[in-house]
Amino acid sequence: MAGITTERILALHAAYTRCIDRNELESWPDFFLDPCLYVVTSAENHRAGFEGGMIYADTRGMLTDRVMSLRDANVYEKQSYRHIVGMPYVIKNGGDEAETETPFMVMRIMHDGKTDVFATGIYLDVVHAAGGDLKFKKRVVVCDSSRIDTLLALPL
């Protein structure tokens, strides 16, 4: 099996954002190990060392529940996202696990076509080689701003 290369990390990011941008959210939890950690937080809270976030999930089941609530329970204005993801910076690569930082920008497209910059920030990831695939062991989404102007409905 090939080690964790930048090319493999880029492919993981491309598949992950494609899943969200195409509204194939039922597949989104499959990008994570179980257990995992998925947190969406602000840069201010991250710098202060606060572990909680606007979204906190530490199992794939919690991620699946989030998708089910988006589909069946939550009421929110119809919207979609378009992710623009930068080049990952590999902080540490230990063979079957790597730690990376990757800048991102998410555009939000509302049902009427209005498009805004919704979030910018950095993904702090620990990716793990599981079989032939890479999975997120940990994804902390650090948003540059603490202001989210509406329900953070879709995953970032």
Coordinates of C-alpha atoms in Angstrom, one line a residue:
M1 CA 0.0 0.0 0.0
A2 CA 1.3 3.5 -0.8
G3 CA 2.0 5.8 2.1
I4 CA 0.1 9.0 2.7
T5 CA 1.1 11.3 -0.1
T6 CA 0.0 14.8 -0.8
E7 CA -1.7 13.5 -3.9
R8 CA -3.8 11.1 -1.8
I9 CA -4.7 13.9 0.6
L10 CA -5.8 16.1 -2.3
A11 CA -7.9 13.2 -3.6
L12 CA -9.6 12.9 -0.2
H13 CA -10.3 16.6 -0.1
A14 CA -11.7 16.5 -3.6
A15 CA -14.0 13.6 -2.8
Y16 CA -15.1 15.1 0.5
T17 CA -16.0 18.5 -0.9
R18 CA -17.7 16.9 -4.0
C19 CA -19.9 14.9 -1.6
I20 CA -21.1 18.0 0.2
D21 CA -21.3 20.3 -2.8
R22 CA -23.4 17.6 -4.7
N23 CA -25.7 17.2 -1.7
E24 CA -24.8 13.6 -1.3
L25 CA -24.7 14.0 2.5
E26 CA -25.6 10.4 3.3
S27 CA -22.1 9.5 2.1
W28 CA -20.4 12.2 4.2
P29 CA -19.9 10.1 7.4
D30 CA -18.0 7.5 5.3
F31 CA -15.1 9.9 5.1
F32 CA -14.5 9.4 8.8
L33 CA -13.1 6.6 11.0
D34 CA -15.2 5.5 13.9
P35 CA -14.6 6.9 16.4
C36 CA -13.6 10.2 15.0
L37 CA -13.7 13.8 15.9
Y38 CA -15.4 16.5 13.8
V39 CA -15.6 20.0 15.2
V40 CA -16.5 23.3 13.7
T41 CA -15.2 26.2 15.7
S42 CA -14.0 29.8 15.4
A43 CA -10.4 30.9 15.3
E44 CA -10.9 32.9 18.4
N45 CA -12.2 29.8 20.4
H46 CA -9.5 27.6 18.9
R47 CA -6.7 30.0 19.9
A48 CA -8.2 30.1 23.4
G49 CA -8.0 26.3 23.6
F50 CA -11.8 25.7 23.8
E51 CA -12.5 22.2 22.7
G52 CA -16.2 22.6 22.0
G53 CA -17.6 24.1 18.9
M54 CA -20.6 25.1 16.9
I55 CA -20.7 21.5 15.8
Y56 CA -19.1 18.7 17.8
A57 CA -19.3 15.0 16.9
D58 CA -17.0 12.2 18.1
T59 CA -18.5 9.2 16.3
R60 CA -19.7 8.4 12.8
G61 CA -23.1 7.7 14.3
M62 CA -23.3 11.4 15.4
L63 CA -22.4 12.5 11.9
T64 CA -25.1 10.2 10.5
D65 CA -27.6 11.6 13.0
R66 CA -26.7 15.1 11.8
V67 CA -27.5 14.2 8.2
M68 CA -30.8 12.5 9.2
S69 CA -31.8 15.6 11.1
L70 CA -30.9 17.8 8.1
R71 CA -33.1 15.6 5.9
D72 CA -36.0 15.0 8.2
A73 CA -36.2 17.4 11.2
N74 CA -34.5 20.7 10.6
V75 CA -36.3 23.5 8.8
Y76 CA -33.9 25.8 7.0
E77 CA -33.8 27.8 3.7
K78 CA -32.7 25.6 0.8
Q79 CA -29.1 26.2 0.1
S80 CA -26.0 24.6 -1.3
Y81 CA -22.3 25.1 -0.9
R82 CA -19.3 25.3 -3.2
H83 CA -16.0 24.5 -1.5
I84 CA -12.7 25.9 -2.7
V85 CA -9.8 24.1 -1.0
G86 CA -6.2 25.1 -1.0
M87 CA -3.1 23.0 -1.0
P88 CA -2.6 20.9 2.2
Y89 CA 0.4 21.6 4.3
V90 CA 1.7 18.4 5.8
I91 CA 2.8 19.0 9.4
K92 CA 3.6 15.4 10.2
N93 CA 3.5 12.2 8.3
G94 CA 4.0 9.0 10.2
G95 CA 3.4 6.4 7.5
D96 CA -0.2 5.4 8.2
E97 CA -1.2 8.7 9.7
A98 CA -0.6 12.3 8.7
E99 CA -1.5 15.7 10.2
T100 CA -2.3 18.5 7.8
E101 CA -3.5 22.1 7.6
T102 CA -5.6 23.1 4.6
P103 CA -7.1 26.5 3.8
F104 CA -10.7 26.6 2.6
M105 CA -13.5 28.9 1.4
V106 CA -17.1 28.0 1.2
M107 CA -19.6 29.9 -1.0
R108 CA -23.2 29.5 -0.1
I109 CA -25.8 29.5 -2.9
M110 CA -29.3 30.2 -1.8
H111 CA -32.5 28.9 -3.5
D112 CA -32.9 32.3 -5.3
G113 CA -29.4 32.2 -6.7
K114 CA -27.8 34.7 -4.3
T115 CA -24.2 33.7 -3.7
D116 CA -22.1 34.8 -0.7
V117 CA -18.9 33.9 0.9
F118 CA -20.2 31.8 3.8
A119 CA -17.0 30.7 5.6
T120 CA -13.3 30.8 5.3
G121 CA -10.8 29.1 7.5
I122 CA -8.5 26.2 7.8
Y123 CA -9.1 22.4 8.1
L124 CA -6.9 20.9 10.8
D125 CA -6.9 17.2 9.9
V126 CA -5.5 13.9 11.1
V127 CA -5.9 11.5 8.2
H128 CA -5.4 7.7 8.6
A129 CA -4.7 5.1 6.0
A130 CA -7.5 2.6 6.4
G131 CA -7.1 -0.2 3.9
G132 CA -6.6 1.4 0.6
D133 CA -8.5 4.6 1.6
L134 CA -7.7 7.6 3.6
K135 CA -10.2 8.6 6.3
F136 CA -10.4 11.5 8.7
K137 CA -9.5 10.5 12.2
K138 CA -9.9 14.1 13.2
R139 CA -11.2 17.2 11.4
V140 CA -11.3 20.5 13.2
V141 CA -12.8 23.2 11.0
V142 CA -11.5 26.5 12.2
C143 CA -13.5 29.3 10.8
D144 CA -11.8 32.7 10.5
S145 CA -14.9 34.5 11.7
S146 CA -17.1 33.7 14.7
R147 CA -20.1 35.2 12.9
I148 CA -22.2 32.7 11.0
D149 CA -25.1 34.6 9.6
T150 CA -27.6 31.8 9.6
L151 CA -28.0 28.2 10.7
L152 CA -24.9 26.2 10.0
A153 CA -27.0 23.6 8.2
L154 CA -24.6 21.7 6.0
P155 CA -21.2 20.3 7.0
L156 CA -18.2 22.4 6.1

